[in-house]
Amino acid sequence: MQPVITNLLDEAFQVLQDNDRSSYTQPAVDLYPHQWLWDSCFVAIGLVHKDPQRAMIEIKSLFKGQWANGMIPNIIFNNDPAYRTDRNIWRSWTNPYAPDNIATTGITQPPVLAEAIFRIGEKLSWPDRRTWYESVFPYLLKYHQWLYSERDPHQEGLVLQIHPWEVGMDNTPPWMSELQNHQLSWWIRLIKDTHLDYPITRFRRDTKHIPARERFDTLEALALYDIQRRLRRKAYNIQQILDHSMFAIEDVGFNAILIRNNQLLENIAKSIKYPIPQPLLSSFKKTRQSFNQLWDDLNQIYLSRDFITHRLLNESSIAGLLALYAGSIPLDHAKALLHHIQDKHSFGTNYPIPSVPINSYWYKPDRYWQGPTWINTNWLIIDGLLRYGFIEQAKELRQSTLSMISNVGCYEYYNPDNGSGLGVVNFSWTAALAIDLILSPI
Ligand code: GLC
């Protein structure tokens, strides 16, 4: 191993150790003190290389926050009195399914859980693997059943999301343009028209840690909290939320991740001979079939769509490339996505892969999910490229990802033009996935 890579490996393990809160790992110490769903899955994928027991704890602590209906929330709040405001913003206890004595949000995040469970299993000897799978499978199954029962109400195969936080890409263009065009409350429009957002920015907590231009802008932040407040008013009851025709999008990235994780769930079930109910298997199949309705032939990319009207949302983003991770798309579509990754006018930047293509009106290389390169999406795409047999391209992306991280450190995201580190430093999933990329050579 080259010395720079050895250094990165040591540094990455150190980041995970520093962010370790014994039952879970904070994504970053000050800015993200709670437990996040997909963060913990990525963390477990890195941790398992050193300490499978600790990786199992990371996953099992997610189940403490699971709701009685199967939902796993995107955040399980730290109980410290210092975070009472965060818990009160959500008031998860107003929903009868929420767990007692543990405060959570009322929404979920991309389902990479089966991936983490599967990868932990692969590092164990067979008897331990079986025990591990058997101990977690009922929770995993219940979660996927919830995704279909609540989030695919018309049984069309694609699951819907009700907040951009559910797709883990808070200010991603397809969601932001829908928000601006259809969902902005009158008071946010007023703030916009009167430019009151500038003084409000001074009260933001996140911009005390990170320069404002690297986060979502204040109007976007207000809009995100406004939708959250509307969901809270309905006590996170999906029926009521949909009856009031609130925001509902079938996100391409979320559904791509679901397809692959359905497959992994099936693999786990098979290895422990656990029967999956037939209706759920039919839903899995339907998702794989319906996913191709998200293909935009004109732009040769997958797009998200509006749940009610089925209109494709005409903004490309990294979510469309996650179709490679799904593994179920036709080869010619996979090749077209690869072309986007290599095209200098699209996603082919110096430090790939940007969260938004450079030919998009939205592209801003420093701003959160509107341009910067993130390590989790690179990791998912590398995994997808490998399964499609694009080995050289996967190797290249792995190499560029690792050198980008080792140049500047484990940042939250990176500038795709010059590779500088952005957002918080010592970010857990960057460290964890760097470990996995280093220790799983292609
Ligand atoms: C941000 C990211 C989200 C992540 C969370 C914690 O909100 O957009 O994907 O889970 O931070 O790291």
mmCIF file of N, CA and C in Angstrom, residues 322-439:
data_model
loop_
_atom_site.group_PDB
_atom_site.id
_atom_site.type_symbol
_atom_site.label_atom_id
_atom_site.label_comp_id
_atom_site.label_asym_id
_atom_site.label_seq_id
_atom_site.Cartn_x
_atom_site.Cartn_y
_atom_site.Cartn_z
ATOM 1 N N LEU A 322 -27.466 7.052 -9.697
ATOM 2 C CA LEU A 322 -27.539 5.953 -8.722
ATOM 3 C C LEU A 322 -28.278 4.752 -9.301
ATOM 4 N N ALA A 323 -28.921 4.956 -10.458
ATOM 5 C CA ALA A 323 -29.551 3.826 -11.146
ATOM 6 C C ALA A 323 -28.512 2.726 -11.425
ATOM 7 N N LEU A 324 -27.234 3.109 -11.556
ATOM 8 C CA LEU A 324 -26.187 2.105 -11.745
ATOM 9 C C LEU A 324 -26.106 1.184 -10.538
ATOM 10 N N TYR A 325 -26.320 1.756 -9.364
ATOM 11 C CA TYR A 325 -26.273 0.958 -8.129
ATOM 12 C C TYR A 325 -27.472 0.011 -8.052
ATOM 13 N N ALA A 326 -28.613 0.440 -8.602
ATOM 14 C CA ALA A 326 -29.793 -0.436 -8.583
ATOM 15 C C ALA A 326 -29.457 -1.785 -9.204
ATOM 16 N N GLY A 327 -28.713 -1.745 -10.314
ATOM 17 C CA GLY A 327 -28.285 -2.998 -10.948
ATOM 18 C C GLY A 327 -29.339 -3.627 -11.837
ATOM 19 N N SER A 328 -30.513 -3.017 -11.944
ATOM 20 C CA SER A 328 -31.598 -3.664 -12.695
ATOM 21 C C SER A 328 -31.890 -2.981 -14.024
ATOM 22 N N ILE A 329 -31.132 -1.945 -14.357
ATOM 23 C CA ILE A 329 -31.454 -1.189 -15.580
ATOM 24 C C ILE A 329 -30.812 -1.867 -16.798
ATOM 25 N N PRO A 330 -31.363 -1.647 -18.007
ATOM 26 C CA PRO A 330 -30.776 -2.263 -19.193
ATOM 27 C C PRO A 330 -29.351 -1.757 -19.450
ATOM 28 N N LEU A 331 -28.555 -2.610 -20.093
ATOM 29 C CA LEU A 331 -27.148 -2.275 -20.314
ATOM 30 C C LEU A 331 -26.967 -0.982 -21.119
ATOM 31 N N ASP A 332 -27.847 -0.742 -22.104
ATOM 32 C CA ASP A 332 -27.642 0.485 -22.903
ATOM 33 C C ASP A 332 -27.890 1.730 -22.048
ATOM 34 N N HIS A 333 -28.786 1.648 -21.070
ATOM 35 C CA HIS A 333 -28.982 2.783 -20.165
ATOM 36 C C HIS A 333 -27.750 2.949 -19.262
ATOM 37 N N ALA A 334 -27.227 1.822 -18.802
ATOM 38 C CA ALA A 334 -26.031 1.888 -17.939
ATOM 39 C C ALA A 334 -24.879 2.550 -18.705
ATOM 40 N N LYS A 335 -24.763 2.210 -19.982
ATOM 41 C CA LYS A 335 -23.685 2.811 -20.802
ATOM 42 C C LYS A 335 -23.907 4.307 -20.977
ATOM 43 N N ALA A 336 -25.174 4.694 -21.143
ATOM 44 C CA ALA A 336 -25.477 6.124 -21.299
ATOM 45 C C ALA A 336 -25.116 6.881 -20.017
ATOM 46 N N LEU A 337 -25.351 6.266 -18.876
ATOM 47 C CA LEU A 337 -25.002 6.926 -17.609
ATOM 48 C C LEU A 337 -23.484 7.055 -17.480
ATOM 49 N N LEU A 338 -22.791 6.009 -17.906
ATOM 50 C CA LEU A 338 -21.330 6.055 -17.885
ATOM 51 C C LEU A 338 -20.827 7.202 -18.767
ATOM 52 N N HIS A 339 -21.486 7.379 -19.889
ATOM 53 C CA HIS A 339 -21.110 8.471 -20.787
ATOM 54 C C HIS A 339 -21.245 9.823 -20.056
ATOM 55 N N HIS A 340 -22.343 9.988 -19.302
ATOM 56 C CA HIS A 340 -22.508 11.231 -18.524
ATOM 57 C C HIS A 340 -21.344 11.432 -17.548
ATOM 58 N N ILE A 341 -20.932 10.330 -16.910
ATOM 59 C CA ILE A 341 -19.868 10.435 -15.903
ATOM 60 C C ILE A 341 -18.562 10.905 -16.560
ATOM 61 N N GLN A 342 -18.364 10.510 -17.828
ATOM 62 C CA GLN A 342 -17.103 10.853 -18.495
ATOM 63 C C GLN A 342 -17.173 12.158 -19.292
ATOM 64 N N ASP A 343 -18.384 12.659 -19.516
ATOM 65 C CA ASP A 343 -18.568 13.833 -20.373
ATOM 66 C C ASP A 343 -18.237 15.131 -19.616
ATOM 67 N N LYS A 344 -17.264 15.881 -20.136
ATOM 68 C CA LYS A 344 -16.801 17.104 -19.463
ATOM 69 C C LYS A 344 -17.886 18.174 -19.349
ATOM 70 N N HIS A 345 -18.924 18.054 -20.183
ATOM 71 C CA HIS A 345 -20.001 19.042 -20.108
ATOM 72 C C HIS A 345 -21.112 18.575 -19.172
ATOM 73 N N SER A 346 -20.982 17.380 -18.643
ATOM 74 C CA SER A 346 -22.036 16.841 -17.788
ATOM 75 C C SER A 346 -21.466 16.572 -16.380
ATOM 76 N N PHE A 347 -21.195 15.302 -16.043
ATOM 77 C CA PHE A 347 -20.678 14.998 -14.701
ATOM 78 C C PHE A 347 -19.164 14.780 -14.686
ATOM 79 N N GLY A 348 -18.501 14.970 -15.843
ATOM 80 C CA GLY A 348 -17.068 14.657 -15.927
ATOM 81 C C GLY A 348 -16.165 15.780 -15.451
ATOM 82 N N THR A 349 -16.194 16.080 -14.174
ATOM 83 C CA THR A 349 -15.368 17.168 -13.624
ATOM 84 C C THR A 349 -13.969 16.652 -13.265
ATOM 85 N N ASN A 350 -13.099 17.565 -12.806
ATOM 86 C CA ASN A 350 -11.741 17.160 -12.395
ATOM 87 C C ASN A 350 -11.786 16.214 -11.201
ATOM 88 N N TYR A 351 -12.707 16.452 -10.277
ATOM 89 C CA TYR A 351 -12.830 15.631 -9.070
ATOM 90 C C TYR A 351 -14.250 15.077 -9.014
ATOM 91 N N PRO A 352 -14.475 13.999 -9.764
ATOM 92 C CA PRO A 352 -15.851 13.511 -9.916
ATOM 93 C C PRO A 352 -16.341 12.759 -8.677
ATOM 94 N N ILE A 353 -17.659 12.520 -8.518
ATOM 95 C CA ILE A 353 -18.719 12.883 -9.449
ATOM 96 C C ILE A 353 -19.554 13.970 -8.778
ATOM 97 N N PRO A 354 -19.733 15.117 -9.436
ATOM 98 C CA PRO A 354 -20.479 16.193 -8.784
ATOM 99 C C PRO A 354 -21.945 15.815 -8.553
ATOM 100 N N SER A 355 -22.561 16.436 -7.553
ATOM 101 C CA SER A 355 -23.954 16.111 -7.229
ATOM 102 C C SER A 355 -24.930 16.694 -8.246
ATOM 103 N N VAL A 356 -24.441 17.627 -9.069
ATOM 104 C CA VAL A 356 -25.255 18.229 -10.127
ATOM 105 C C VAL A 356 -24.337 18.381 -11.338
ATOM 106 N N PRO A 357 -24.811 18.094 -12.566
ATOM 107 C CA PRO A 357 -23.919 18.227 -13.729
ATOM 108 C C PRO A 357 -23.563 19.692 -13.984
ATOM 109 N N ILE A 358 -22.380 19.921 -14.546
ATOM 110 C CA ILE A 358 -21.945 21.315 -14.682
ATOM 111 C C ILE A 358 -22.778 22.090 -15.702
ATOM 112 N N ASN A 359 -23.485 21.393 -16.595
ATOM 113 C CA ASN A 359 -24.325 22.125 -17.552
ATOM 114 C C ASN A 359 -25.705 22.446 -16.980
ATOM 115 N N SER A 360 -25.886 22.227 -15.680
ATOM 116 C CA SER A 360 -27.176 22.568 -15.065
ATOM 117 C C SER A 360 -27.161 24.020 -14.606
ATOM 118 N N TYR A 361 -28.310 24.648 -14.715
ATOM 119 C CA TYR A 361 -28.488 26.012 -14.234
ATOM 120 C C TYR A 361 -28.176 26.105 -12.737
ATOM 121 N N TRP A 362 -28.341 24.986 -12.035
ATOM 122 C CA TRP A 362 -28.174 24.972 -10.574
ATOM 123 C C TRP A 362 -26.726 24.831 -10.126
ATOM 124 N N TYR A 363 -25.859 24.402 -11.034
ATOM 125 C CA TYR A 363 -24.517 23.988 -10.616
ATOM 126 C C TYR A 363 -23.740 25.077 -9.869
ATOM 127 N N LYS A 364 -23.432 24.774 -8.600
ATOM 128 C CA LYS A 364 -22.583 25.669 -7.801
ATOM 129 C C LYS A 364 -21.587 24.772 -7.082
ATOM 130 N N PRO A 365 -20.296 24.855 -7.434
ATOM 131 C CA PRO A 365 -19.343 23.844 -6.967
ATOM 132 C C PRO A 365 -19.138 23.785 -5.454
ATOM 133 N N ASP A 366 -19.568 24.834 -4.723
ATOM 134 C CA ASP A 366 -19.338 24.837 -3.274
ATOM 135 C C ASP A 366 -20.581 24.565 -2.452
ATOM 136 N N ARG A 367 -21.748 24.507 -3.120
ATOM 137 C CA ARG A 367 -22.978 24.549 -2.330
ATOM 138 C C ARG A 367 -23.648 23.189 -2.111
ATOM 139 N N TYR A 368 -23.214 22.495 -1.075
ATOM 140 C CA TYR A 368 -23.928 21.351 -0.505
ATOM 141 C C TYR A 368 -24.328 20.316 -1.556
ATOM 142 N N TRP A 369 -25.635 20.091 -1.791
ATOM 143 C CA TRP A 369 -26.041 19.076 -2.772
ATOM 144 C C TRP A 369 -26.338 19.710 -4.138
ATOM 145 N N GLN A 370 -25.785 20.909 -4.391
ATOM 146 C CA GLN A 370 -26.038 21.554 -5.682
ATOM 147 C C GLN A 370 -24.774 21.643 -6.526
ATOM 148 N N GLY A 371 -23.861 20.715 -6.347
ATOM 149 C CA GLY A 371 -22.631 20.726 -7.134
ATOM 150 C C GLY A 371 -21.522 19.863 -6.538
ATOM 151 N N PRO A 372 -21.209 20.030 -5.242
ATOM 152 C CA PRO A 372 -20.077 19.284 -4.678
ATOM 153 C C PRO A 372 -20.129 17.774 -4.871
ATOM 154 N N THR A 373 -18.958 17.189 -4.800
ATOM 155 C CA THR A 373 -18.796 15.732 -4.880
ATOM 156 C C THR A 373 -18.910 15.146 -3.476
ATOM 157 N N TRP A 374 -19.717 14.101 -3.354
ATOM 158 C CA TRP A 374 -19.903 13.432 -2.052
ATOM 159 C C TRP A 374 -19.356 12.015 -2.150
ATOM 160 N N ILE A 375 -18.838 11.521 -1.041
ATOM 161 C CA ILE A 375 -18.181 10.206 -1.083
ATOM 162 C C ILE A 375 -19.195 9.058 -1.085
ATOM 163 N N ASN A 376 -20.334 9.256 -0.441
ATOM 164 C CA ASN A 376 -21.285 8.126 -0.411
ATOM 165 C C ASN A 376 -21.855 7.849 -1.804
ATOM 166 N N THR A 377 -22.115 8.896 -2.572
ATOM 167 C CA THR A 377 -22.657 8.641 -3.912
ATOM 168 C C THR A 377 -21.568 8.026 -4.807
ATOM 169 N N ASN A 378 -20.315 8.471 -4.646
ATOM 170 C CA ASN A 378 -19.234 7.827 -5.415
ATOM 171 C C ASN A 378 -19.148 6.344 -5.062
ATOM 172 N N TRP A 379 -19.268 6.056 -3.781
ATOM 173 C CA TRP A 379 -19.144 4.659 -3.330
ATOM 174 C C TRP A 379 -20.269 3.801 -3.938
ATOM 175 N N LEU A 380 -21.477 4.324 -3.927
ATOM 176 C CA LEU A 380 -22.613 3.569 -4.477
ATOM 177 C C LEU A 380 -22.421 3.344 -5.974
ATOM 178 N N ILE A 381 -21.895 4.364 -6.661
ATOM 179 C CA ILE A 381 -21.712 4.240 -8.111
ATOM 180 C C ILE A 381 -20.565 3.277 -8.434
ATOM 181 N N ILE A 382 -19.501 3.321 -7.647
ATOM 182 C CA ILE A 382 -18.398 2.362 -7.860
ATOM 183 C C ILE A 382 -18.942 0.939 -7.733
ATOM 184 N N ASP A 383 -19.742 0.721 -6.707
ATOM 185 C CA ASP A 383 -20.328 -0.611 -6.491
ATOM 186 C C ASP A 383 -21.181 -1.023 -7.694
ATOM 187 N N GLY A 384 -21.961 -0.075 -8.220
ATOM 188 C CA GLY A 384 -22.805 -0.361 -9.379
ATOM 189 C C GLY A 384 -21.963 -0.644 -10.624
ATOM 190 N N LEU A 385 -20.938 0.176 -10.854
ATOM 191 C CA LEU A 385 -20.077 -0.019 -12.043
ATOM 192 C C LEU A 385 -19.462 -1.414 -12.027
ATOM 193 N N LEU A 386 -19.036 -1.841 -10.851
ATOM 194 C CA LEU A 386 -18.418 -3.168 -10.739
ATOM 195 C C LEU A 386 -19.404 -4.256 -11.128
ATOM 196 N N ARG A 387 -20.625 -4.142 -10.643
ATOM 197 C CA ARG A 387 -21.609 -5.184 -10.952
ATOM 198 C C ARG A 387 -22.021 -5.172 -12.419
ATOM 199 N N TYR A 388 -21.859 -4.023 -13.094
ATOM 200 C CA TYR A 388 -22.124 -3.988 -14.544
ATOM 201 C C TYR A 388 -20.915 -4.422 -15.365
ATOM 202 N N GLY A 389 -19.803 -4.700 -14.684
ATOM 203 C CA GLY A 389 -18.602 -5.124 -15.397
ATOM 204 C C GLY A 389 -17.783 -3.968 -15.941
ATOM 205 N N PHE A 390 -18.064 -2.745 -15.526
ATOM 206 C CA PHE A 390 -17.244 -1.598 -15.956
ATOM 207 C C PHE A 390 -16.061 -1.463 -14.981
ATOM 208 N N ILE A 391 -15.178 -2.440 -15.042
ATOM 209 C CA ILE A 391 -14.139 -2.568 -14.012
ATOM 210 C C ILE A 391 -13.135 -1.405 -14.069
ATOM 211 N N GLU A 392 -12.669 -1.079 -15.282
ATOM 212 C CA GLU A 392 -11.667 -0.015 -15.393
ATOM 213 C C GLU A 392 -12.217 1.313 -14.882
ATOM 214 N N GLN A 393 -13.482 1.582 -15.242
ATOM 215 C CA GLN A 393 -14.098 2.847 -14.829
ATOM 216 C C GLN A 393 -14.292 2.874 -13.314
ATOM 217 N N ALA A 394 -14.615 1.712 -12.741
ATOM 218 C CA ALA A 394 -14.775 1.640 -11.285
ATOM 219 C C ALA A 394 -13.432 1.883 -10.602
ATOM 220 N N LYS A 395 -12.380 1.291 -11.172
ATOM 221 C CA LYS A 395 -11.022 1.468 -10.597
ATOM 222 C C LYS A 395 -10.629 2.940 -10.606
ATOM 223 N N GLU A 396 -10.904 3.573 -11.760
ATOM 224 C CA GLU A 396 -10.543 4.993 -11.916
ATOM 225 C C GLU A 396 -11.262 5.864 -10.889
ATOM 226 N N LEU A 397 -12.555 5.603 -10.738
ATOM 227 C CA LEU A 397 -13.337 6.425 -9.803
ATOM 228 C C LEU A 397 -12.881 6.165 -8.362
ATOM 229 N N ARG A 398 -12.560 4.918 -8.069
ATOM 230 C CA ARG A 398 -12.068 4.592 -6.721
ATOM 231 C C ARG A 398 -10.765 5.360 -6.470
ATOM 232 N N GLN A 399 -9.859 5.335 -7.473
ATOM 233 C CA GLN A 399 -8.568 6.000 -7.327
ATOM 234 C C GLN A 399 -8.744 7.505 -7.146
ATOM 235 N N SER A 400 -9.586 8.119 -7.997
ATOM 236 C CA SER A 400 -9.731 9.581 -7.895
ATOM 237 C C SER A 400 -10.411 9.953 -6.579
ATOM 238 N N THR A 401 -11.312 9.102 -6.113
ATOM 239 C CA THR A 401 -11.991 9.392 -4.844
ATOM 240 C C THR A 401 -10.979 9.346 -3.698
ATOM 241 N N LEU A 402 -10.152 8.295 -3.698
ATOM 242 C CA LEU A 402 -9.192 8.169 -2.597
ATOM 243 C C LEU A 402 -8.145 9.278 -2.643
ATOM 244 N N SER A 403 -7.693 9.662 -3.849
ATOM 245 C CA SER A 403 -6.669 10.728 -3.832
ATOM 246 C C SER A 403 -7.287 12.059 -3.441
ATOM 247 N N MET A 404 -8.547 12.284 -3.832
ATOM 248 C CA MET A 404 -9.209 13.529 -3.413
ATOM 249 C C MET A 404 -9.267 13.599 -1.878
ATOM 250 N N ILE A 405 -9.625 12.490 -1.246
ATOM 251 C CA ILE A 405 -9.728 12.502 0.226
ATOM 252 C C ILE A 405 -8.337 12.636 0.852
ATOM 253 N N SER A 406 -7.366 11.874 0.319
ATOM 254 C CA SER A 406 -6.057 11.919 0.992
ATOM 255 C C SER A 406 -5.356 13.262 0.789
ATOM 256 N N ASN A 407 -5.709 14.004 -0.268
ATOM 257 C CA ASN A 407 -5.106 15.339 -0.466
ATOM 258 C C ASN A 407 -5.455 16.307 0.649
ATOM 259 N N VAL A 408 -6.721 16.287 1.094
ATOM 260 C CA VAL A 408 -7.145 17.360 2.017
ATOM 261 C C VAL A 408 -7.745 16.864 3.326
ATOM 262 N N GLY A 409 -8.131 15.600 3.397
ATOM 263 C CA GLY A 409 -8.717 15.087 4.642
ATOM 264 C C GLY A 409 -10.166 14.655 4.447
ATOM 265 N N CYS A 410 -10.749 14.126 5.553
ATOM 266 C CA CYS A 410 -12.094 13.543 5.474
ATOM 267 C C CYS A 410 -13.169 14.614 5.615
ATOM 268 N N TYR A 411 -13.397 15.340 4.539
ATOM 269 C CA TYR A 411 -14.419 16.392 4.548
ATOM 270 C C TYR A 411 -15.795 15.806 4.260
ATOM 271 N N GLU A 412 -16.803 16.661 4.504
ATOM 272 C CA GLU A 412 -18.187 16.238 4.246
ATOM 273 C C GLU A 412 -18.437 16.140 2.733
ATOM 274 N N TYR A 413 -17.917 17.109 1.973
ATOM 275 C CA TYR A 413 -18.029 17.081 0.520
ATOM 276 C C TYR A 413 -16.874 17.892 -0.061
ATOM 277 N N TYR A 414 -16.743 17.847 -1.399
ATOM 278 C CA TYR A 414 -15.549 18.406 -2.047
ATOM 279 C C TYR A 414 -15.943 19.222 -3.266
ATOM 280 N N ASN A 415 -15.117 20.237 -3.553
ATOM 281 C CA ASN A 415 -15.343 21.040 -4.747
ATOM 282 C C ASN A 415 -14.930 20.213 -5.978
ATOM 283 N N PRO A 416 -15.858 19.966 -6.905
ATOM 284 C CA PRO A 416 -15.556 19.076 -8.035
ATOM 285 C C PRO A 416 -14.603 19.687 -9.056
ATOM 286 N N ASP A 417 -14.386 20.999 -8.974
ATOM 287 C CA ASP A 417 -13.451 21.633 -9.920
ATOM 288 C C ASP A 417 -12.013 21.587 -9.402
ATOM 289 N N ASN A 418 -11.838 21.937 -8.092
ATOM 290 C CA ASN A 418 -10.446 22.012 -7.594
ATOM 291 C C ASN A 418 -10.148 21.052 -6.449
ATOM 292 N N GLY A 419 -11.119 20.245 -6.042
ATOM 293 C CA GLY A 419 -10.872 19.212 -5.031
ATOM 294 C C GLY A 419 -10.769 19.723 -3.602
ATOM 295 N N SER A 420 -11.039 21.020 -3.366
ATOM 296 C CA SER A 420 -10.905 21.490 -1.981
ATOM 297 C C SER A 420 -12.005 20.883 -1.097
ATOM 298 N N GLY A 421 -11.704 20.776 0.203
ATOM 299 C CA GLY A 421 -12.643 20.175 1.147
ATOM 300 C C GLY A 421 -13.692 21.189 1.583
ATOM 301 N N LEU A 422 -14.941 20.753 1.691
ATOM 302 C CA LEU A 422 -16.049 21.661 2.035
ATOM 303 C C LEU A 422 -16.905 21.057 3.156
ATOM 304 N N GLY A 423 -17.706 21.928 3.776
ATOM 305 C CA GLY A 423 -18.565 21.446 4.855
ATOM 306 C C GLY A 423 -17.729 21.130 6.083
ATOM 307 N N VAL A 424 -18.206 20.193 6.911
ATOM 308 C CA VAL A 424 -17.431 19.874 8.122
ATOM 309 C C VAL A 424 -16.243 18.985 7.787
ATOM 310 N N VAL A 425 -15.209 19.066 8.619
ATOM 311 C CA VAL A 425 -14.079 18.149 8.464
ATOM 312 C C VAL A 425 -14.276 17.012 9.470
ATOM 313 N N ASN A 426 -13.565 15.922 9.272
ATOM 314 C CA ASN A 426 -13.717 14.720 10.106
ATOM 315 C C ASN A 426 -15.143 14.189 10.053
ATOM 316 N N PHE A 427 -15.615 14.013 8.842
ATOM 317 C CA PHE A 427 -16.983 13.560 8.620
ATOM 318 C C PHE A 427 -16.977 12.030 8.569
ATOM 319 N N SER A 428 -17.895 11.420 9.307
ATOM 320 C CA SER A 428 -17.805 9.967 9.525
ATOM 321 C C SER A 428 -17.940 9.130 8.254
ATOM 322 N N TRP A 429 -18.982 9.412 7.404
ATOM 323 C CA TRP A 429 -19.133 8.464 6.288
ATOM 324 C C TRP A 429 -17.998 8.579 5.280
ATOM 325 N N THR A 430 -17.392 9.783 5.158
ATOM 326 C CA THR A 430 -16.226 9.906 4.273
ATOM 327 C C THR A 430 -15.121 8.987 4.782
ATOM 328 N N ALA A 431 -14.887 9.023 6.100
ATOM 329 C CA ALA A 431 -13.835 8.189 6.691
ATOM 330 C C ALA A 431 -14.169 6.708 6.495
ATOM 331 N N ALA A 432 -15.398 6.336 6.807
ATOM 332 C CA ALA A 432 -15.784 4.924 6.767
ATOM 333 C C ALA A 432 -15.689 4.363 5.352
ATOM 334 N N LEU A 433 -16.157 5.138 4.377
ATOM 335 C CA LEU A 433 -16.160 4.618 3.010
ATOM 336 C C LEU A 433 -14.762 4.658 2.403
ATOM 337 N N ALA A 434 -13.922 5.592 2.880
ATOM 338 C CA ALA A 434 -12.509 5.574 2.452
ATOM 339 C C ALA A 434 -11.883 4.268 2.939
ATOM 340 N N ILE A 435 -12.162 3.894 4.176
ATOM 341 C CA ILE A 435 -11.625 2.628 4.714
ATOM 342 C C ILE A 435 -12.074 1.465 3.830
ATOM 343 N N ASP A 436 -13.353 1.454 3.513
ATOM 344 C CA ASP A 436 -13.857 0.339 2.704
ATOM 345 C C ASP A 436 -13.210 0.321 1.326
ATOM 346 N N LEU A 437 -13.061 1.501 0.708
ATOM 347 C CA LEU A 437 -12.451 1.531 -0.635
ATOM 348 C C LEU A 437 -10.994 1.061 -0.583
ATOM 349 N N ILE A 438 -10.281 1.468 0.478
ATOM 350 C CA ILE A 438 -8.871 1.070 0.585
ATOM 351 C C ILE A 438 -8.757 -0.445 0.803
ATOM 352 N N LEU A 439 -9.602 -0.951 1.677
ATOM 353 C CA LEU A 439 -9.443 -2.361 2.064
ATOM 354 C C LEU A 439 -10.221 -3.343 1.181
#
